[in-house]
C-alpha positions as a printed Julia matrix, in Angstrom:
373×3 Matrix{Float64}:
   0.84   24.24  -22.93
   1.83   27.9   -21.84
   3.67   27.7   -18.53
   2.8    29.77  -14.97
   5.78   32.32  -13.91
   4.78   32.26  -10.42
   5.24   35.02   -8.13
   5.99   34.91   -4.47
   3.13   36.51   -3.62
   0.89   33.93   -5.76
  -1.45   31.43   -3.35
  -0.16   27.69   -2.58
  -2.93   26.41   -1.65
  -1.85   23.12   -0.03
  -3.88   20.28    2.06
  -1.85   19.92    5.45
  -2.82   17.15    8.21
  -1.85   19.22   11.57
  -2.62   16.0    13.63
  -5.71   12.82   14.02
  -8.94   14.46   12.11
  -7.04   17.71   11.94
  -6.76   18.7     8.42
  -6.51   22.06    7.28
  -6.13   24.25    4.09
  -3.41   26.26    3.8
  -1.53   28.88    2.12
   2.06   28.07    2.09
   5.11   30.39    0.41
   5.67   29.54   -3.41
   9.25   27.31   -3.08
  11.93   27.86   -4.71
  13.67   25.31   -6.87
  17.21   23.9    -6.45
  19.8    23.54   -8.73
  18.21   19.82   -9.81
  15.01   20.72   -8.69
  11.99   21.74  -10.95
   8.61   23.59   -9.51
   5.84   22.26  -10.37
   2.25   23.46  -10.71
   0.65   20.38   -9.63
  -2.47   19.27  -11.53
  -3.76   16.01  -10.21
  -2.87   14.31   -7.17
  -4.56   11.1    -5.86
  -6.17   10.66   -2.6
  -4.02    7.34   -1.11
  -5.03    5.2     1.92
  -1.95    6.28    3.29
  -3.29    9.87    3.19
  -6.26    8.8     4.94
  -4.9     6.7     7.39
  -2.3     9.89    8.44
  -5.73   12.25    8.46
  -7.61    9.88   10.97
  -5.19    7.93   13.32
  -1.92   10.45   13.07
   0.21    7.76   11.83
   1.38    4.77   10.54
   3.24    2.03   12.19
   6.37    4.25   13.21
   5.76    6.98   10.6
   4.31    9.46   13.42
   2.96   12.78   12.07
   4.82   15.07   14.72
   4.33   18.23   12.54
   2.16   19.93   10.2
   2.43   17.88    6.78
   1.69   18.54    3.41
  -0.61   14.97    1.91
  -0.43   13.4    -1.46
   1.77   11.25   -3.54
   0.11   10.02   -6.47
   0.72   13.31   -8.51
   0.73   14.55  -11.37
   1.98   18.36  -12.84
   3.43   21.23  -15.49
   6.76   22.78  -15.2
   6.8    25.81  -14.51
  10.5    26.55  -13.89
  13.73   24.9   -13.32
  17.04   24.47  -11.92
  20.4    25.98  -13.11
  21.5    22.31  -13.89
  18.81   20.92  -14.99
  19.1    20.23  -19.15
  15.86   17.55  -19.56
  12.98   19.54  -18.75
  12.16   22.72  -19.46
   8.53   25.08  -18.74
   5.19   23.55  -19.96
   6.87   19.73  -19.79
   3.6    17.38  -18.18
   5.26   15.27  -15.83
   4.99   12.57  -13.58
   6.59   12.1   -10.42
   7.95    9.63   -8.89
   7.41   10.2    -4.71
  10.73    8.42   -3.91
  14.27   10.45   -3.89
  17.06    8.98   -2.77
  19.15   11.39   -0.45
  22.42    9.46   -0.31
  24.1     7.59   -2.0
  24.05    4.15   -0.47
  25.0     0.78   -0.7
  21.28    0.3    -1.69
  21.39    2.49   -4.57
  24.83    1.16   -5.75
  22.98   -1.88   -5.78
  20.2    -0.42   -8.03
  17.65   -0.2    -5.4
  17.51    2.81   -3.9
  13.98    2.3    -2.4
  15.55    0.8     0.18
  17.23    3.23    1.97
  16.96    3.88    5.14
  17.14    7.43    4.32
  15.04    7.87    1.06
  12.83   10.81    0.81
   9.41    9.8    -0.07
   6.27   12.46   -0.38
   3.57   12.8     2.62
   5.72   10.41    4.53
   6.79   12.03    8.04
   8.26   14.37    8.7
   8.63   14.55    4.38
   5.82   17.09    2.75
   3.57   16.22   -0.21
   2.41   17.2    -3.07
  -1.28   17.48   -2.66
  -1.06   21.8    -3.15
  -0.71   24.03   -5.57
   3.18   24.66   -6.2
   5.52   22.24   -5.11
   9.43   21.0    -6.28
  10.85   18.11   -6.59
  14.19   16.29   -7.87
  14.45   16.78  -11.58
  15.31   13.76  -12.19
  12.05   11.82  -10.68
  10.22   13.93  -12.94
   9.04   11.9   -16.33
   7.41   13.4   -19.39
   4.08   12.45  -20.25
   3.43   11.79  -24.0
   0.78   13.95  -25.6
  -2.49   11.18  -25.23
  -1.91   10.37  -21.52
  -3.98   13.11  -19.24
  -2.57   14.51  -15.74
  -5.41   12.09  -14.03
  -3.64    9.44  -16.06
  -0.28   10.09  -15.02
  -1.6    10.46  -11.33
  -2.46    6.96  -11.56
   0.98    5.83  -12.87
   2.0     5.55   -9.11
  -0.44    2.85   -8.15
  -0.31    1.43  -11.28
   3.36    0.64  -10.65
   2.73   -1.4    -7.1
   0.47   -4.12   -9.01
   3.63   -3.82  -11.87
   5.85   -4.46   -9.63
   4.13   -7.42   -6.83
   3.4    -9.47  -10.47
   7.16   -8.89  -11.18
   8.55  -10.07   -8.14
   5.98  -12.55   -7.95
   6.64  -14.02  -11.02
   3.69  -13.99  -12.78
   4.13  -15.3   -16.01
   1.83  -17.45  -18.65
  -0.69  -19.93  -17.2
  -0.17  -18.64  -13.8
  -2.89  -19.11  -10.72
  -3.08  -16.21   -8.73
  -5.08  -15.42   -5.67
  -4.91  -11.33   -4.62
  -6.45  -10.27   -1.06
  -8.57   -7.52   -1.39
 -10.28   -5.83   -4.09
  -9.61   -2.52   -3.08
  -7.49    0.15   -5.65
  -4.34   -2.0    -5.26
  -5.57   -5.25   -5.32
  -7.64   -4.6    -9.04
  -4.58   -2.77  -10.5
  -2.53   -6.3    -9.36
  -5.66   -8.0   -11.17
  -5.04   -6.05  -13.94
  -1.31   -6.18  -14.1
  -1.29  -10.04  -13.15
  -3.78  -10.89  -16.66
  -2.02   -9.1   -18.95
   1.1   -10.6   -17.91
  -0.55  -13.83  -18.92
  -2.45  -15.32  -15.63
  -4.66  -18.01  -16.58
  -6.81  -17.75  -13.79
  -7.14  -15.16  -11.28
  -9.36  -15.52   -7.85
  -9.57  -12.06   -5.49
 -11.13  -11.71   -2.21
 -12.88   -9.37   -0.58
 -15.31   -7.93    1.79
 -17.49   -5.86   -0.32
 -20.09   -7.05   -2.62
 -19.5    -3.8    -4.61
 -15.73   -4.43   -5.28
 -15.74   -7.7    -6.27
 -18.52   -7.17   -8.59
 -16.06   -4.08  -10.41
 -13.28   -7.06  -10.03
 -15.18   -9.42  -12.0
 -16.01   -6.61  -14.94
 -12.06   -6.02  -15.5
 -11.06   -9.51  -15.64
 -11.37  -11.57  -12.31
 -11.85  -15.27  -12.89
 -13.6   -15.99   -9.31
 -14.32  -14.23   -6.26
 -14.72  -14.88   -2.97
 -16.73  -12.83   -0.1
 -15.41  -13.18    2.89
 -17.78  -13.11    5.53
 -17.22  -15.39    8.78
 -14.49  -17.99    7.43
 -11.36  -18.74    8.88
  -8.12  -18.38    7.09
  -8.25  -21.65    6.63
 -11.42  -22.04    5.11
 -10.58  -19.02    2.8
  -7.56  -20.82    1.72
  -9.89  -24.02    0.67
 -11.93  -22.45   -0.93
  -9.32  -20.59   -3.75
  -8.14  -23.73   -4.12
 -11.46  -25.38   -4.63
 -12.23  -22.29   -7.38
  -8.58  -22.99   -9.05
  -8.52  -26.83   -9.0
  -5.37  -26.01   -6.73
  -3.27  -24.28   -4.94
  -2.51  -20.96   -6.12
   0.87  -20.95   -7.16
   1.57  -16.75   -6.65
  -0.92  -14.85   -3.77
  -0.75  -11.28   -3.36
  -1.9    -9.52   -0.27
  -3.09   -6.35   -0.71
  -4.55   -5.6     2.66
  -2.43   -5.45    5.32
  -4.77   -7.16    7.88
  -3.93  -10.29    9.7
  -7.03  -12.53    8.39
  -6.1   -11.63    5.1
  -2.0   -12.84    5.53
  -2.66  -15.38    7.43
  -5.24  -16.78    4.56
  -2.18  -15.87    1.39
   0.13  -18.11    3.9
  -2.41  -20.93    4.06
  -3.58  -20.65    0.3
   0.05  -20.38   -1.57
   2.41  -23.08   -2.24
   4.79  -21.34   -4.63
   4.8   -17.16   -3.86
   2.99  -14.85   -1.26
   3.48  -10.73   -1.7
   2.23   -9.03    0.47
   0.93   -5.51   -0.66
   0.07   -3.76    2.54
   1.92   -0.53    3.71
   4.48   -3.54    5.5
   5.7    -5.85    3.03
   5.87   -8.84    4.01
   7.56  -11.62    1.35
   8.1   -15.4     1.24
  10.16  -16.33   -1.23
   9.94  -13.53   -3.83
   9.8    -9.5    -3.4
   7.01   -7.18   -2.78
   6.59   -3.14   -2.97
   8.22   -0.98   -5.98
  11.12    0.57   -7.18
  13.23    2.55   -9.97
   8.89    3.98  -10.46
   9.43    4.94  -14.09
  11.91    2.74  -15.68
   8.95   -0.08  -15.61
   6.02    1.8   -14.08
   6.96    2.8   -10.42
   7.36    1.17   -7.25
   9.41    0.56   -4.19
   9.82   -0.98   -0.51
  12.14   -0.22    2.34
  13.45   -4.12    3.32
  14.93   -5.64    6.43
  16.9    -8.59    6.33
  14.02  -10.61    7.15
  12.49   -9.31    3.47
   9.44   -7.11    5.9
   9.38   -4.27    3.24
   7.72   -0.59    3.51
   6.32    1.17    0.54
   8.33    3.47   -1.49
   8.53    3.82   -5.49
  10.54    4.0    -8.01
  11.04    2.02  -10.98
   7.92    1.05  -13.5
   6.55    3.77  -15.62
   7.99    3.1   -18.48
   5.78    0.04  -19.67
   3.08    2.42  -18.99
   4.52    5.35  -21.47
   5.56    2.13  -23.92
   2.76    0.95  -24.64
   0.48    4.59  -24.84
   3.02    5.11  -27.58
   2.33    1.72  -29.55
   1.23    2.93  -33.06
  -2.54    3.02  -33.36
  -2.68    3.78  -29.48
  -3.82    0.18  -29.09
  -3.9    -0.33  -25.52
  -5.74   -1.98  -22.21
  -6.85    1.5   -20.16
  -7.95    1.1   -17.76
  -9.76    4.53  -15.95
  -9.35    4.74  -11.92
 -11.9     7.71  -10.45
 -12.04    8.92   -7.27
 -14.84   10.39   -5.05
 -14.32   12.19   -2.12
 -15.28   15.07    0.68
 -13.6    18.48   -0.3
 -13.24   20.73    3.07
 -12.2    23.97    3.5
 -11.57   23.77    7.34
 -10.07   21.18    9.84
 -13.85   20.55   11.2
 -15.47   19.4     8.22
 -16.72   16.05    7.85
 -14.9    13.7     4.84
 -15.92   10.96    3.13
 -13.97    8.57    2.63
 -12.12    7.47   -0.55
 -14.19    5.45   -2.6
 -12.51    4.19   -6.03
 -14.13    2.79   -8.99
 -12.31    1.53  -12.67
 -14.74    2.16  -15.22
 -15.03   -0.27  -17.99
 -12.89    1.32  -20.64
 -11.13   -1.5   -22.1
  -9.39   -0.54  -25.22
  -8.48   -3.6   -27.58
  -4.7    -4.33  -27.72
  -3.18   -4.02  -31.45
  -0.66   -6.72  -30.07
  -0.81   -9.93  -28.2
  -0.26   -8.13  -24.05
   2.99  -10.61  -24.19
   4.3    -8.83  -27.33
   4.03   -5.47  -24.97
   5.74   -7.33  -22.46
   8.45   -8.83  -24.02
   9.4    -5.56  -24.43
   9.82   -4.12  -21.43
  10.96   -6.9   -19.1
C-alpha cells in the first residue's frame, strides 16, 4: 500500500464534541509527529459507548468535557510519517492503536501495570483528544503492525476484544468454568466469546433486550435470561437454576446498579465489573498491556475499583490469526450509526451486532491459549 505524505494544507476532518448534544465535524491542522511518534492516516474507528455518553451527557463521572475534544479510541490506520527515533515502523505499515499511553515512569509502570497510572493519556478521555479524524499522531510504541490477513475493521475491534480477554483472565476462566455475564451488549458478547474459547463449560448471559439475547445464543451462550421486573435476588436465583449451581465467575458488563447487585448475589467465587468504573471482588477487571495479549486496562484505587484504560492483549489475537491454514474463531462485529456534519443533525444510537461468521479451529482452543497465557 502506498503511503500518503500529507501537507499542512490537507484536510484533517475530525469529529469533535463541544458539550452536551453538541457534536461537530471540524477541519483540524494535520499534526506533526514527535521523535517517538508516528503520523497515521486513520482508516477504521469504532464508536464506543463512552463516545456516545460524552456527546449525550458531556461527562462520565469525574471525566468532564470542558473543552472541545475529538472522539474515538477503537482504531486502526496506516503509518504515513515516522518520528526521528522510530525504527520499528515505516510508512505504509498497517497498525492497530493502543489508546492508553503512560506519560511518566511511575510506580505503576515499574510494576508492569501502567494502565493504573493516574496521569495516563487515553484517547477521547477528557482532556485528551481521540482519533476519530483523518490524521492522528500516536506514540509509536503503542502502535502494532497488523498481519496482512487482518482487516482494518478487525484491527479496530482488537480494543473491545481485549476487554473481554482481560476480564476472563483476571476472573480465572478455565476449562469447566460456569460463568454468568450481565449484559449482552458489545462487551458482554466479546466476554462470552472469550469465555467459551478459554474453556467455560456453561455461560449464562442476561439483558433487557431480546434481540441482543438472540445474538448471544447464536454466538455460544448456553442460557439467556431476559430481565423484566425481577429483583437482583430473583435474577441470581434464575441463574442458579439454569446452571444447577451458583456460577463460579460473574462478569458485569453494564455498570447498572441492579446488574451489579445481581452479579454479587449470584457469584460464589469471583466477580468482575466491566462498566466504566470497574469493581472487582476477589479478582480484577479491565485491560492493560493492550498488544502483548490483546488490549485491556483499568485505573485502580486501593479498594480495587477500576476505570478503563487499555494495554497488553493483542498478541493472542495476532498469534491465532497467524496460525497455519488461518483457522480461528473469527467473529465479525459491525456498527450502524447515523452520520452527521453539524451539531444539529439527529444521530442514531449505535447498534452493534455480531454476524455469524465463525470459522473452525485447526487446533483446540486450549492449544492456542497455552501458547499465550
